[in-house]
Amino acid sequence: MNCRSKAAHSEFPTAHPMDGITIRPLDFRLSSKTSDDCIWNHRRPEYAVFLNALGVHVPYFERYLVFALRKARSATHDARLKNDQGGIIGQEAHHAHNYRQFSEVLFERYASLRPIDQRAMQYFEKRALRDSDRRLIGFTAGYETFTFLAGLLLLDEFDDWFGDSDPEIAAFWIWHQVEEVEHGSVAFDTYKYFYGKDELYRKWMIVVAMFHLARETVAAYRVMMVAEGWVKKPRLAFARSRFCAWMLLRFARNALPAFRKSYHPRHHPLVTNRQNLVQQGWRRFSASGGDVLSIDRDKVEELIGSALRVSGRE
Ligand SMILES: [Fe+2]
Ligand SMILES: [Fe+2]
């Protein structure tokens, strides 16, 4: 993949990526993947392992989110917010469905992952039943700070993460990340709608969510490191552990603007300074009925080319 796809952005005014939420009921048929496909980034296996580890507990959070926002939606009287809540609920339900298919494939390669998966499921199921309304929405908004930021970071570094990857798994991640950005302000807006003045709790929930996300990711990453044999080589073990820590620190650092009182996800520096061309091109391609279930190098170039043409740079 040439350098055009790495951090390709348009500086020209375009529609804001959070302007519309489209429910796309896609099925990536990830259950047909094999144990060998788990290391889907052939050039940088640690990138694949990091996202695989991050993704183990995510479907259970997504179900928690669906539960929390369904409940909030029934008490929301703002038509626009209600519409957006319907959008995020639809998108996240489809994400969870696809993630679960891939988790089953991961268990074939990493049998020790099952207890971690089960623990995550039980944690979110219990919390959904026990949490107060404020905690349901606050924790959801805290978590969504990171899912939307992860979307932006990954799409900005598309070539490193997906440039030499399995086309179906790359397509699944691109779809997920584009939609995470698209609905990136809905949980925040819902929290503000109900608990707008309680800024301290909103910020506390970002911290709680970050630690939870890090704990789940590190637990799964450690299992995968052992199974891949990386821990047998001290220098490799150090480098791969450092990569995981570095990525989590990047998530945390990019969340810092969310601690400002005036913060809104629409105005996060990663969203406003530049518009990612893969993201723009993917949306356009998908809306025109293009096949987004498999994305290889040529298709990415096509997506970027179409976004550039619209922004007037080609
Ligand atoms: Fe999601
Ligand atoms: Fe999300």
Short mmCIF file of C-alpha atoms and ligand atoms in Angstrom, two decimals:
data_model
loop_
_atom_site.label_atom_id
_atom_site.label_comp_id
_atom_site.label_asym_id
_atom_site.label_seq_id
_atom_site.Cartn_x
_atom_site.Cartn_y
_atom_site.Cartn_z
CA MET A 1 0.00 0.00 0.00
CA ASN A 2 1.51 3.32 -0.87
CA CYS A 3 1.99 6.22 1.50
CA ARG A 4 -1.18 7.94 0.33
CA SER A 5 -3.26 5.78 2.62
CA LYS A 6 -1.19 6.59 5.69
CA ALA A 7 -2.67 9.49 7.61
CA ALA A 8 -4.45 10.72 4.50
CA HIS A 9 -6.63 13.67 5.36
CA SER A 10 -8.58 16.38 3.70
CA GLU A 11 -8.09 19.91 4.92
CA PHE A 12 -11.10 20.98 2.89
CA PRO A 13 -14.43 21.54 4.63
CA THR A 14 -16.52 18.38 4.58
CA ALA A 15 -19.54 17.14 6.45
CA HIS A 16 -18.72 16.47 10.09
CA PRO A 17 -18.23 12.69 10.61
CA MET A 18 -20.77 12.77 13.46
CA ASP A 19 -23.48 14.41 11.37
CA GLY A 20 -25.38 11.27 10.48
CA ILE A 21 -25.71 7.79 11.97
CA THR A 22 -26.50 5.04 9.50
CA ILE A 23 -27.38 1.56 10.70
CA ARG A 24 -25.65 -0.88 8.38
CA PRO A 25 -26.65 -4.45 9.22
CA LEU A 26 -23.48 -6.04 7.90
CA ASP A 27 -22.41 -9.62 8.53
CA PHE A 28 -18.71 -10.22 7.91
CA ARG A 29 -19.08 -13.99 8.31
CA LEU A 30 -16.06 -14.04 10.61
CA SER A 31 -17.01 -17.47 11.89
CA SER A 32 -15.53 -18.84 8.66
CA LYS A 33 -12.08 -17.58 9.68
CA THR A 34 -9.52 -20.06 10.96
CA SER A 35 -7.07 -20.09 13.82
CA ASP A 36 -4.30 -19.02 11.40
CA ASP A 37 -6.31 -15.93 10.43
CA CYS A 38 -6.11 -14.61 14.01
CA ILE A 39 -2.75 -13.06 13.19
CA TRP A 40 -4.36 -11.07 10.40
CA ASN A 41 -1.71 -8.35 10.19
CA HIS A 42 1.20 -10.24 8.67
CA ARG A 43 3.71 -7.40 8.80
CA ARG A 44 2.97 -6.37 12.39
CA PRO A 45 1.53 -9.29 14.35
CA GLU A 46 1.47 -7.30 17.59
CA TYR A 47 -1.04 -4.91 15.99
CA ALA A 48 -3.38 -7.82 15.28
CA VAL A 49 -2.90 -9.26 18.76
CA PHE A 50 -3.54 -5.89 20.41
CA LEU A 51 -6.84 -5.36 18.60
CA ASN A 52 -7.85 -8.98 19.13
CA ALA A 53 -7.15 -8.56 22.86
CA LEU A 54 -9.00 -5.26 23.03
CA GLY A 55 -11.98 -6.78 21.23
CA VAL A 56 -12.59 -9.76 23.53
CA HIS A 57 -14.68 -7.88 26.10
CA VAL A 58 -16.07 -5.24 23.73
CA PRO A 59 -19.25 -7.11 22.63
CA TYR A 60 -20.32 -7.34 26.29
CA PHE A 61 -19.80 -3.62 26.74
CA GLU A 62 -21.78 -3.04 23.54
CA ARG A 63 -24.70 -5.04 24.95
CA TYR A 64 -24.44 -3.04 28.18
CA LEU A 65 -24.54 0.14 26.08
CA VAL A 66 -27.62 -1.07 24.21
CA PHE A 67 -29.34 -1.80 27.53
CA ALA A 68 -28.35 1.58 29.02
CA LEU A 69 -29.37 3.65 26.02
CA ARG A 70 -32.64 1.79 25.44
CA LYS A 71 -33.56 2.65 29.00
CA ALA A 72 -32.46 6.26 28.59
CA ARG A 73 -34.25 6.55 25.25
CA SER A 74 -37.61 5.77 26.81
CA ALA A 75 -37.16 8.83 29.05
CA THR A 76 -35.73 11.16 26.38
CA HIS A 77 -38.05 13.80 24.95
CA ASP A 78 -35.65 15.49 22.55
CA ALA A 79 -36.52 14.17 19.08
CA ARG A 80 -33.04 14.52 17.63
CA LEU A 81 -31.31 12.86 20.56
CA LYS A 82 -33.87 10.08 20.53
CA ASN A 83 -33.18 9.50 16.86
CA ASP A 84 -29.41 9.39 17.51
CA GLN A 85 -29.92 6.95 20.39
CA GLY A 86 -31.83 4.69 18.00
CA GLY A 87 -28.87 4.92 15.60
CA ILE A 88 -26.19 3.97 18.14
CA ILE A 89 -28.30 1.12 19.51
CA GLY A 90 -28.69 -0.32 16.02
CA GLN A 91 -25.01 0.05 15.17
CA GLU A 92 -23.70 -1.42 18.42
CA ALA A 93 -26.03 -4.42 18.25
CA HIS A 94 -24.52 -5.33 14.88
CA HIS A 95 -20.98 -4.78 16.15
CA ALA A 96 -21.55 -7.16 19.04
CA HIS A 97 -22.93 -9.83 16.71
CA ASN A 98 -19.84 -9.72 14.49
CA TYR A 99 -17.38 -9.56 17.40
CA ARG A 100 -18.83 -12.66 18.95
CA GLN A 101 -18.28 -14.59 15.74
CA PHE A 102 -14.60 -13.64 15.75
CA SER A 103 -14.21 -14.40 19.45
CA GLU A 104 -15.18 -18.01 18.76
CA VAL A 105 -12.33 -18.18 16.26
CA LEU A 106 -9.94 -16.66 18.79
CA PHE A 107 -10.87 -19.37 21.31
CA GLU A 108 -9.67 -22.01 18.84
CA ARG A 109 -6.21 -20.46 18.91
CA TYR A 110 -6.25 -19.35 22.55
CA ALA A 111 -8.19 -21.79 24.73
CA SER A 112 -7.16 -19.86 27.89
CA LEU A 113 -9.09 -16.87 26.64
CA ARG A 114 -12.46 -18.40 27.49
CA PRO A 115 -12.35 -17.63 31.25
CA ILE A 116 -11.49 -14.01 30.47
CA ASP A 117 -14.38 -13.84 28.03
CA GLN A 118 -16.75 -15.42 30.56
CA ARG A 119 -15.66 -13.03 33.29
CA ALA A 120 -16.26 -10.04 31.00
CA MET A 121 -19.72 -11.34 30.10
CA GLN A 122 -20.69 -11.84 33.75
CA TYR A 123 -19.30 -8.45 34.75
CA PHE A 124 -21.34 -6.50 32.20
CA GLU A 125 -24.50 -8.58 32.68
CA LYS A 126 -24.39 -8.03 36.43
CA ARG A 127 -23.63 -4.34 36.09
CA ALA A 128 -26.49 -3.83 33.65
CA LEU A 129 -28.92 -5.21 36.25
CA ARG A 130 -27.43 -3.47 39.28
CA ASP A 131 -26.25 -0.08 38.04
CA SER A 132 -28.18 3.10 38.72
CA ASP A 133 -29.40 5.08 35.72
CA ARG A 134 -26.62 7.61 36.27
CA ARG A 135 -23.97 4.89 36.34
CA LEU A 136 -25.41 3.17 33.25
CA ILE A 137 -25.23 6.32 31.17
CA GLY A 138 -22.06 7.68 32.80
CA PHE A 139 -20.06 4.48 32.34
CA THR A 140 -21.34 4.13 28.78
CA ALA A 141 -20.29 7.71 27.99
CA GLY A 142 -16.91 7.12 29.63
CA TYR A 143 -16.27 4.02 27.54
CA GLU A 144 -17.46 5.65 24.36
CA THR A 145 -14.77 8.31 24.83
CA PHE A 146 -12.23 5.60 24.03
CA THR A 147 -14.06 3.66 21.34
CA PHE A 148 -14.46 6.80 19.27
CA LEU A 149 -10.86 7.86 19.86
CA ALA A 150 -9.62 4.38 18.96
CA GLY A 151 -11.62 4.70 15.74
CA LEU A 152 -9.88 7.94 14.85
CA LEU A 153 -6.38 6.70 15.75
CA LEU A 154 -6.71 3.45 13.82
CA LEU A 155 -8.13 5.07 10.72
CA ASP A 156 -5.41 7.74 10.84
CA GLU A 157 -2.77 4.99 10.86
CA PHE A 158 -4.58 2.79 8.44
CA ASP A 159 -1.51 1.46 6.66
CA ASP A 160 0.19 0.24 9.83
CA TRP A 161 -2.91 -1.45 11.20
CA PHE A 162 -4.59 -2.81 8.10
CA GLY A 163 -2.23 -2.26 5.17
CA ASP A 164 -1.07 -5.87 4.96
CA SER A 165 -4.07 -7.55 6.50
CA ASP A 166 -6.70 -10.16 5.85
CA PRO A 167 -9.23 -8.23 3.70
CA GLU A 168 -12.34 -9.43 5.56
CA ILE A 169 -10.95 -8.75 9.02
CA ALA A 170 -9.64 -5.36 7.89
CA ALA A 171 -13.11 -4.61 6.47
CA PHE A 172 -14.73 -5.54 9.78
CA TRP A 173 -12.46 -3.22 11.76
CA ILE A 174 -12.83 -0.32 9.32
CA TRP A 175 -16.63 -0.62 9.46
CA HIS A 176 -16.54 -0.72 13.25
CA GLN A 177 -14.20 2.24 13.60
CA VAL A 178 -16.09 4.40 11.08
CA GLU A 179 -19.32 3.79 12.98
CA GLU A 180 -17.68 4.41 16.37
CA VAL A 181 -16.71 7.87 15.11
CA GLU A 182 -20.16 8.40 13.58
CA HIS A 183 -22.01 7.82 16.85
CA GLY A 184 -19.12 9.16 19.00
CA SER A 185 -21.15 11.92 20.67
CA VAL A 186 -24.45 10.15 21.41
CA ALA A 187 -23.60 8.67 24.82
CA PHE A 188 -22.01 11.99 25.81
CA ASP A 189 -25.12 13.92 24.67
CA THR A 190 -27.34 11.50 26.58
CA TYR A 191 -25.32 11.99 29.76
CA LYS A 192 -25.49 15.77 29.32
CA TYR A 193 -29.25 15.59 28.70
CA PHE A 194 -29.91 13.85 32.02
CA TYR A 195 -26.98 14.87 34.24
CA GLY A 196 -25.53 17.92 32.52
CA LYS A 197 -24.40 19.63 35.72
CA ASP A 198 -22.64 16.60 37.17
CA GLU A 199 -19.29 17.11 35.46
CA LEU A 200 -17.26 15.47 38.20
CA TYR A 201 -19.08 12.17 37.79
CA ARG A 202 -18.75 12.30 33.99
CA LYS A 203 -14.97 12.72 34.34
CA TRP A 204 -14.72 10.02 37.00
CA MET A 205 -16.47 7.60 34.66
CA ILE A 206 -13.84 8.27 31.98
CA VAL A 207 -11.14 7.21 34.46
CA VAL A 208 -13.11 4.12 35.54
CA ALA A 209 -13.74 3.13 31.92
CA MET A 210 -10.07 3.58 30.99
CA PHE A 211 -8.89 1.32 33.80
CA HIS A 212 -11.50 -1.28 32.95
CA LEU A 213 -10.62 -1.26 29.27
CA ALA A 214 -6.89 -1.49 30.08
CA ARG A 215 -7.37 -4.36 32.54
CA GLU A 216 -9.42 -6.43 30.09
CA THR A 217 -7.06 -5.76 27.21
CA VAL A 218 -3.91 -6.58 29.19
CA ALA A 219 -5.43 -9.82 30.52
CA ALA A 220 -6.28 -11.04 27.01
CA TYR A 221 -3.01 -9.74 25.53
CA ARG A 222 -1.00 -11.64 28.13
CA VAL A 223 -2.75 -14.92 27.25
CA MET A 224 -2.06 -14.31 23.59
CA MET A 225 1.60 -13.44 24.20
CA VAL A 226 2.12 -16.74 26.01
CA ALA A 227 0.33 -18.75 23.32
CA GLU A 228 2.31 -17.05 20.55
CA GLY A 229 5.56 -17.97 22.33
CA TRP A 230 6.63 -14.35 22.62
CA VAL A 231 7.37 -14.64 26.33
CA LYS A 232 10.09 -17.22 25.68
CA LYS A 233 12.27 -14.51 24.14
CA PRO A 234 12.91 -11.76 26.70
CA ARG A 235 13.65 -8.97 24.21
CA LEU A 236 10.59 -9.82 22.13
CA ALA A 237 8.46 -10.10 25.26
CA PHE A 238 9.64 -6.66 26.36
CA ALA A 239 9.02 -5.07 22.97
CA ARG A 240 5.55 -6.57 22.58
CA SER A 241 4.56 -5.69 26.17
CA ARG A 242 5.78 -2.15 25.63
CA PHE A 243 3.67 -1.87 22.48
CA CYS A 244 0.52 -2.81 24.40
CA ALA A 245 1.32 -0.31 27.16
CA TRP A 246 2.15 2.39 24.61
CA MET A 247 -1.17 1.96 22.82
CA LEU A 248 -3.14 2.16 26.05
CA LEU A 249 -1.22 5.27 27.04
CA ARG A 250 -2.05 6.82 23.70
CA PHE A 251 -5.75 6.18 24.34
CA ALA A 252 -5.43 7.81 27.76
CA ARG A 253 -3.48 10.79 26.46
CA ASN A 254 -5.97 11.45 23.67
CA ALA A 255 -8.79 11.39 26.19
CA LEU A 256 -7.35 14.40 28.04
CA PRO A 257 -9.47 16.97 26.15
CA ALA A 258 -12.56 15.13 27.49
CA PHE A 259 -11.69 16.43 30.96
CA ARG A 260 -12.32 20.03 29.97
CA LYS A 261 -15.60 21.52 31.09
CA SER A 262 -16.29 22.84 27.58
CA TYR A 263 -15.59 19.46 25.94
CA HIS A 264 -17.81 17.96 23.30
CA PRO A 265 -16.74 14.95 21.17
CA ARG A 266 -17.56 16.88 17.99
CA HIS A 267 -14.81 19.34 18.87
CA HIS A 268 -12.11 16.85 19.88
CA PRO A 269 -8.86 17.93 18.16
CA LEU A 270 -8.61 14.62 16.29
CA VAL A 271 -12.02 15.22 14.72
CA THR A 272 -11.80 18.86 13.86
CA ASN A 273 -8.30 19.37 12.55
CA ARG A 274 -8.53 16.93 9.69
CA GLN A 275 -11.01 14.69 8.01
CA ASN A 276 -9.79 11.16 7.41
CA LEU A 277 -10.06 10.16 3.76
CA VAL A 278 -10.49 6.43 4.38
CA GLN A 279 -13.44 7.29 6.59
CA GLN A 280 -14.98 9.68 4.09
CA GLY A 281 -14.41 7.36 1.13
CA TRP A 282 -15.75 4.33 3.01
CA ARG A 283 -18.98 6.12 3.88
CA ARG A 284 -19.52 7.23 0.32
CA PHE A 285 -18.67 3.81 -1.08
CA SER A 286 -20.96 2.06 1.37
CA ALA A 287 -23.83 4.49 0.72
CA SER A 288 -23.56 3.84 -3.02
CA GLY A 289 -23.96 0.09 -2.47
CA GLY A 290 -20.27 -0.83 -2.76
CA ASP A 291 -19.02 -4.11 -1.27
CA VAL A 292 -17.46 -3.22 2.09
CA LEU A 293 -17.26 -6.78 3.36
CA SER A 294 -13.75 -7.18 2.00
CA ILE A 295 -11.21 -4.37 1.78
CA ASP A 296 -7.80 -4.88 0.21
CA ARG A 297 -5.10 -2.44 -0.86
CA ASP A 298 -6.75 -1.64 -4.20
CA LYS A 299 -10.08 -0.88 -2.59
CA VAL A 300 -8.50 1.46 -0.06
CA GLU A 301 -6.86 3.36 -2.88
CA GLU A 302 -10.26 3.52 -4.58
CA LEU A 303 -11.90 4.86 -1.39
CA ILE A 304 -9.23 7.51 -0.91
CA GLY A 305 -9.39 8.48 -4.57
CA SER A 306 -13.12 8.98 -4.40
CA ALA A 307 -12.83 11.09 -1.23
CA LEU A 308 -10.10 13.20 -2.87
CA ARG A 309 -12.18 13.77 -5.99
CA VAL A 310 -15.09 15.03 -3.93
CA SER A 311 -12.85 17.33 -1.89
CA GLY A 312 -11.42 18.73 -5.14
CA ARG A 313 -7.81 17.63 -4.74
CA GLU A 314 -7.73 15.43 -7.84
FE FE B 1 -19.06 -0.79 18.70
FE FE B 2 -19.68 2.85 20.21
#
